[in-house]
Structures are given as structure tokens and as C-alpha cells.
Coordinates of C-alpha atoms in Angstrom, one line a residue:
X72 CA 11.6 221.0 -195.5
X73 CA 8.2 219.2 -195.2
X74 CA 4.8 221.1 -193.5
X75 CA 2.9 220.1 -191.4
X76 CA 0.0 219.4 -194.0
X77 CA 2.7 217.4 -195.8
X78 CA 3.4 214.6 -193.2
X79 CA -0.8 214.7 -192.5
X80 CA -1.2 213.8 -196.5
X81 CA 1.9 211.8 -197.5
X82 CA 3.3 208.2 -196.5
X83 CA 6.4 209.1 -198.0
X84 CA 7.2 212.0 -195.5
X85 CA 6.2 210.0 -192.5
X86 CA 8.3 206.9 -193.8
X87 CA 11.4 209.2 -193.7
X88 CA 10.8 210.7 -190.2
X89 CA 9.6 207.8 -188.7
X90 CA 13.1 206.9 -187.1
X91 CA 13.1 210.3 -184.7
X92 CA 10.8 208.3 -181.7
X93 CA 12.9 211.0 -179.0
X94 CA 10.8 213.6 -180.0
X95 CA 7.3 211.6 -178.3
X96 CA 9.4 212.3 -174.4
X97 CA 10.1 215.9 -176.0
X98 CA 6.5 216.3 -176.3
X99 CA 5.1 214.5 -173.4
X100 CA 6.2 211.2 -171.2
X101 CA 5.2 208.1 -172.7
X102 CA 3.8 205.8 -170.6
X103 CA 3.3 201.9 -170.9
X104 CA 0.7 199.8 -169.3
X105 CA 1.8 196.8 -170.3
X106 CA 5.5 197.3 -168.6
X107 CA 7.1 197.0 -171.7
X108 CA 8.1 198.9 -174.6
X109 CA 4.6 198.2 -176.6
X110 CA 1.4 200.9 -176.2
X111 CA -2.1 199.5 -176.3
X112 CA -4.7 201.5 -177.6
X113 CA -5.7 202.8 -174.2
X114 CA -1.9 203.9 -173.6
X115 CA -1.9 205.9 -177.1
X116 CA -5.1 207.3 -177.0
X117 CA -4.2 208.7 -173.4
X118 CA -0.9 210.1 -174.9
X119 CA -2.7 211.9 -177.5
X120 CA -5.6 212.9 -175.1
X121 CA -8.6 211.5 -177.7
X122 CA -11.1 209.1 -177.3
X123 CA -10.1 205.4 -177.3
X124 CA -12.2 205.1 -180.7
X125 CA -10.2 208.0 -182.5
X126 CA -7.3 206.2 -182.4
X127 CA -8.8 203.0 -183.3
X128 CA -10.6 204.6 -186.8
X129 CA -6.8 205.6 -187.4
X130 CA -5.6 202.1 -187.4
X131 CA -8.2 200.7 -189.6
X132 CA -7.8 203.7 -192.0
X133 CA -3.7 203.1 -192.2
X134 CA -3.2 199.7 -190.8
X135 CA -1.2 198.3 -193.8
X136 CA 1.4 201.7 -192.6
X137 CA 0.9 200.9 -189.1
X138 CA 2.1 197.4 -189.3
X139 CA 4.7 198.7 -191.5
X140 CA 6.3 200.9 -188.4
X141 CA 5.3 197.9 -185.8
X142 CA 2.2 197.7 -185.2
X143 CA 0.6 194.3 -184.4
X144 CA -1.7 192.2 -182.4
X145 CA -0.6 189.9 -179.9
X146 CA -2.4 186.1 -179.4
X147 CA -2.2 183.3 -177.7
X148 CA 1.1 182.8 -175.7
X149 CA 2.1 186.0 -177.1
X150 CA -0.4 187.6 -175.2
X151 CA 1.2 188.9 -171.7
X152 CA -0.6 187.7 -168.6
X153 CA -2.6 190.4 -166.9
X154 CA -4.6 191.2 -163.6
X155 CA -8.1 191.3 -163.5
X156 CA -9.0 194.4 -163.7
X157 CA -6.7 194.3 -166.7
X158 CA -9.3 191.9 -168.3
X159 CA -12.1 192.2 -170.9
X160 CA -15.5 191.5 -169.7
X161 CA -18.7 191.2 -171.0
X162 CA -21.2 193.9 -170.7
X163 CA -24.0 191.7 -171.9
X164 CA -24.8 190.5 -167.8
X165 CA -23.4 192.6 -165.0
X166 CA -22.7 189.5 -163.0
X167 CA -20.6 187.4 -165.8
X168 CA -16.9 186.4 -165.3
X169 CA -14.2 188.5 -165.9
X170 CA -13.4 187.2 -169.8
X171 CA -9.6 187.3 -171.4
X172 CA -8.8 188.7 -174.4
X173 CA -8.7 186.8 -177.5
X174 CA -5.7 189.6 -178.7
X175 CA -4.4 192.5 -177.9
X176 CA -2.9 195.1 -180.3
X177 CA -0.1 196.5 -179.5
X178 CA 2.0 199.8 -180.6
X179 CA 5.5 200.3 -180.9
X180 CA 7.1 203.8 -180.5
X181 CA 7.5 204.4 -184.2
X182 CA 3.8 203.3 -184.7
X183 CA 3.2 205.6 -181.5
X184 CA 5.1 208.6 -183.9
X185 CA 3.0 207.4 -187.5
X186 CA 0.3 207.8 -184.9
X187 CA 1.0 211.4 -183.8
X188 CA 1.8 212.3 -187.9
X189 CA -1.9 210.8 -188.9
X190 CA -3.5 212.7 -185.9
X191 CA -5.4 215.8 -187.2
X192 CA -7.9 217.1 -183.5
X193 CA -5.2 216.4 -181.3
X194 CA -2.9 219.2 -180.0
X195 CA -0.4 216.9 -179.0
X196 CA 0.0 215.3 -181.9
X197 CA 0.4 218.6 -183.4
X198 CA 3.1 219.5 -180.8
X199 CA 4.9 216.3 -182.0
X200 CA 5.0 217.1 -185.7
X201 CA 5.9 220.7 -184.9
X202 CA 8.7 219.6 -182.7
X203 CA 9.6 217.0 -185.6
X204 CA 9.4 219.6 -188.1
X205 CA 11.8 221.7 -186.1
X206 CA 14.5 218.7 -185.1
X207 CA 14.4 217.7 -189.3
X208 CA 14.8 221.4 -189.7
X209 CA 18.2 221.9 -187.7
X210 CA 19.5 219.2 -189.6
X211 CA 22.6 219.6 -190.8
X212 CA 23.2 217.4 -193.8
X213 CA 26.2 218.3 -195.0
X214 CA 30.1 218.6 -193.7
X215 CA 32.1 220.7 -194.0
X216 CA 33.6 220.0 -197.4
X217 CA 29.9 219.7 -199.2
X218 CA 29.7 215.8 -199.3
X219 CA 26.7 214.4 -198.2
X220 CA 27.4 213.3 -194.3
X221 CA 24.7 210.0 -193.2
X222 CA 25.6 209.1 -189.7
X223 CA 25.4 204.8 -189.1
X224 CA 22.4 205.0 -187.1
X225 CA 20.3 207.2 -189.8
X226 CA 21.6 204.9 -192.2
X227 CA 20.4 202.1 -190.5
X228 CA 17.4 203.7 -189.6
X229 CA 16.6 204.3 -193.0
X230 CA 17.7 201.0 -194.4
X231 CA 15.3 199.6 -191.8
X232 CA 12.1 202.3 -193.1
X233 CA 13.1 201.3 -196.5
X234 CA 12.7 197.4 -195.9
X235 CA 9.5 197.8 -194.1
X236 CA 8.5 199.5 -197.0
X237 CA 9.0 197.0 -199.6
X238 CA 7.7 194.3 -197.2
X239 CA 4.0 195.1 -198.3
X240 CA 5.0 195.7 -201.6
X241 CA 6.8 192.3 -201.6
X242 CA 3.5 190.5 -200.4
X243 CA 1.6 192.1 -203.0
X244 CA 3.3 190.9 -206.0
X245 CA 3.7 187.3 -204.1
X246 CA -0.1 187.5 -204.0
X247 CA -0.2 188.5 -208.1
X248 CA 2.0 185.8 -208.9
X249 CA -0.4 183.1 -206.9
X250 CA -3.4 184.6 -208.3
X251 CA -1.5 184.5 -211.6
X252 CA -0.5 180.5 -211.6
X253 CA -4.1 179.5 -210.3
X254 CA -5.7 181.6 -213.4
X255 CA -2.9 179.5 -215.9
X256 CA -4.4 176.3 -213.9
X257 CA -7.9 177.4 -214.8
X258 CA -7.1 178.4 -218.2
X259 CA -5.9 175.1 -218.8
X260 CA -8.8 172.7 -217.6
X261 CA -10.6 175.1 -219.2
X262 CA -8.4 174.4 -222.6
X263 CA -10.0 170.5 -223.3
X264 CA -13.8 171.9 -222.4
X265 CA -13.8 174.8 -225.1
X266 CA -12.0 172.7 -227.6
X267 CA -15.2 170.2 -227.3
X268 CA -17.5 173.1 -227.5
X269 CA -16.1 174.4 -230.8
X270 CA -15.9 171.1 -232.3
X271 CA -19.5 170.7 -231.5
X272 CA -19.9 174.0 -233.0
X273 CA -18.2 172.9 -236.2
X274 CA -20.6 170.1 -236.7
X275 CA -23.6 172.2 -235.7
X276 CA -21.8 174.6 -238.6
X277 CA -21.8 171.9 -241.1
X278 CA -25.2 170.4 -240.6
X279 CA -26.5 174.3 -241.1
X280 CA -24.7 174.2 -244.5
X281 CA -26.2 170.9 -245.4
X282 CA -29.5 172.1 -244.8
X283 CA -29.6 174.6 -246.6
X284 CA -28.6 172.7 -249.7
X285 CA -31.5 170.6 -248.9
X286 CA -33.8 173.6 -248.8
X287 CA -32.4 175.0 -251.9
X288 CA -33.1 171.5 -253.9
X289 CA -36.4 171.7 -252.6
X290 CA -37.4 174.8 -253.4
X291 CA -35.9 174.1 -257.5
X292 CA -37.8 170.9 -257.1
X293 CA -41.6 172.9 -255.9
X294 CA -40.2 175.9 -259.2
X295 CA -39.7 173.3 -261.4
X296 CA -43.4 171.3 -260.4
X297 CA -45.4 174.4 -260.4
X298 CA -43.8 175.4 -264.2
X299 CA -45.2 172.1 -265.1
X300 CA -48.7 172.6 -263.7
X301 CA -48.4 175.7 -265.1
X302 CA -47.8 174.2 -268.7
X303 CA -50.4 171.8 -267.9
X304 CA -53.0 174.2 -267.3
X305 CA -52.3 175.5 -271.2
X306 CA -52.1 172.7 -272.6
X307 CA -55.8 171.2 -271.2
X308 CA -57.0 175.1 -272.2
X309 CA -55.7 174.5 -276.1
X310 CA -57.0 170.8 -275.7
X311 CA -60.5 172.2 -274.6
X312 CA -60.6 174.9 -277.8
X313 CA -59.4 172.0 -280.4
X314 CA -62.2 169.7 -279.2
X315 CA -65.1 172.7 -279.8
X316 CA -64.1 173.0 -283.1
X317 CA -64.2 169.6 -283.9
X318 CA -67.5 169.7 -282.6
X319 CA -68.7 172.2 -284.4
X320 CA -67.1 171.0 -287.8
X321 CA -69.2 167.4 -287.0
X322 CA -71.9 169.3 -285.7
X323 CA -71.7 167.0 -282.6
X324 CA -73.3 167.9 -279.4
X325 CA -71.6 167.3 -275.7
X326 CA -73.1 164.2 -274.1
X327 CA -74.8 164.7 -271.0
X328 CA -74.2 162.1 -268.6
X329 CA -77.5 161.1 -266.3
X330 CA -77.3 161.0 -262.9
X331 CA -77.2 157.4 -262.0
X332 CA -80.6 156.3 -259.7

């Protein structure tokens, strides 16, 4: 047995009573302005006695639920023919023309009834999900021998809630498939570009490598000159010390060379 905080918080529990439209005439009488079997907005707002803007905030909250339970907005040729005072018109100039609708959204009674189980400042949608309460509540599902008894119309009703159900669900995982074969169609024009770019990479790589061998040749080359200069420099030192003691064996003096004029 649901409460009625229960049918205010989950879609499941409104899916499964959403069949038991008699209870809105239970409640209060119904009435269309369009003449047929769809509520505008006007028409369920009045039912409910709320503001027109209310029940529109409703709709964009739970549309996807809405449209579930028949909910839609008519267009074009779909869209009935009505007088004109029935018409939109423009408030920008008081003395513009009466201006049609581009669409019209429409409700049927079991979006009028997922209406009145969304509904939380309205006492007659509260009336409505008490009286709904009540009706699941004297439900008796079971015969007289204990088996589970599901009359043809519940059933249908049910197989109907249940396919309305899905029928989001459905478009959803259409929409991840699509999503999923443009992504492998991106991946793969994608595939010849990043191969390029790593084989670029590779020779970037291998040019690294080779200069770096480079730089290591070098640098044995600049060890390997600077170990000569060094050995240089010693020699010319012991060269230097060899040629004072000859001179001082021979008792030869240095020659100083003259500035030339």
C-alpha cells in the first residue's frame, strides 16, 4: 500500500496507478476546452485550482514522464482550429492582430492523473491521490483459491504503462549506440593522423640519439686536446730548465733582441 509521500517521490508508484483516470470525475468534473478528450494547460491548471505557471514548472520538471502518460504538443495541421478569442496575441502593442499559436500542448487524462500525483499546494490534487490511495487500497488481488487474479483490462493497462516505459529507455540506448558508431568513425580518421605523428616522433627519437653520440665524440675529442696542451705545457717547462743549465755550463748569456727603428 503506497503513501501519499510515496507517489509525490517515486515514478515507479505513479507508473503503476496511472491506468485509474475515473478517480479525476470522483474528485471533481473534468472539463475540456478544446471539445475533445485532450486538456490544455489552462484546462488543468483550472482543475487543480493553481496558477497557469504551476502547472507549467511541473511539465518542464517531469516532461520525459509526462509524455510517457500522453502528454504532447500539437503543430501544424495537428493543431485544432479555434475562435478568436481562443487565439494568442501579442501584448507587445495593444492594437496588434489576434496572432495563432505556433503549438499547443495538450494533456491526456492519465497525464491529467501524473499531474494530480506530482501536485504538492494543491488540495485537489491531494483529494485525488487520497481517493487513489483508497480505490488501490480496496483492491482485492486475489480469488478465492489464493492465485493471483489480473482482470484483461488491468493487464492491458499495465502492458500499456510498461511499454511507455521502456519507450524512453529504448531512445536512450538508440541515442548511445549513434553516439557510439560516430566516436568508432572519429577514432578511425583519427587512426592514419596519430600513426604519422608517432612516426615523426620516432625520427625526432632517433635524431636525439644521434646527437648525442655526436656530443659525446666531441666532448672525448676537447679531453683528449686539453691532455695534450696539458703535456705540452710540461714539456716547454722541462725544455725551459734544460736550456738554463746549458747556459750556465757555457756561461752563455740570453740575447736581447733590439727593438727594431
Amino acid at each position: 500500500m503506497y503513501s501519499d509521500s510515496v507517489l509525490l517521490e517515486s515514478r515507479s508508484a505513479r507508473s503503476g496507478m496511472a491506468h485509474r483516470v475515473e478517480v479525476l470525475d470522483k474528485v471533481k468534473a473534468l472539463a475540456f476546452s478544446t471539445g475533445s478528450t485532450q486538456a490544455t494547460t489552462k484546462d488543468v491548471a483550472n482543475y487543480f485550482e493553481v496558477a497557469l505557471n504551476t502547472v507549467e514548472k511541473v511539465v518542464s520538471r517531469h516532461r520525459e514522464e509526462l509524455e510517457s502518460n500522453g502528454l504532447h504538443v500539437l503543430r501544424g495541421v495537428d493543431l485544432p482550429e479555434y475562435e478568436t478569442d481562443k487565439l494568442s496575441v501579442s501584448s507587445e502593442a495593444q492594437g496588434s492582430y489576434p496572432q495563432r499559436r505556433s503549438g499547443l500542448t495538450v494533456f491526456s487524462r492519465r497525464a491529467v492523473l501524473n499531474v494530480a500525483m506530482l501536485l504538492r499546494d494543491s488540495d485537489i490534487a491531494r483529494r485525488v491521490r487520497v481517493y487513489l490511495l483508497d480505490v488501490e487500497g480496496n483492491v482485492q488481488p486475489h480469488g478465492a483459491n489464493g492465485a493471483v487474479r489480473c482482470p484483461d483490462e488491468e493487464l492491458r493497462n499495465t502492458v500499456r504503462t510498461l511499454a511507455l516505459g521502456y519507450g524512453p529507455l529504448d531512445r536512450r540506448v538508440t541515442g548511445l549506440e549513434s553516439a557510439g558508431a560516430e566516436l568508432g568513425a572519429v577514432l578511425r580518421e583519427l587512426g592514419p593522423v596519430i600513426g604519422r605523428i608517432s612516426e615523426r616522433l620516432e625520427r625526432m627519437d632517433s635524431r636525439l640519439v644521434q646527437t648525442e653520440r655526436r656530443t659525446e665524440n666531441t666532448e672525448k675529442v676537447v679531453c683528449a686536446m686539453s691532455r695534450r696542451l696539458t703535456d705540452l705545457g710540461e714539456e716547454m717547462r722541462e725544455m725551459r730548465g734544460d736550456l738554463r743549465d746549458v747556459m750556465r755550463a757555457t756561461g752563455a748569456k740570453p740575447v736581447t733582441r733590439r727593438p727594431r727603428s
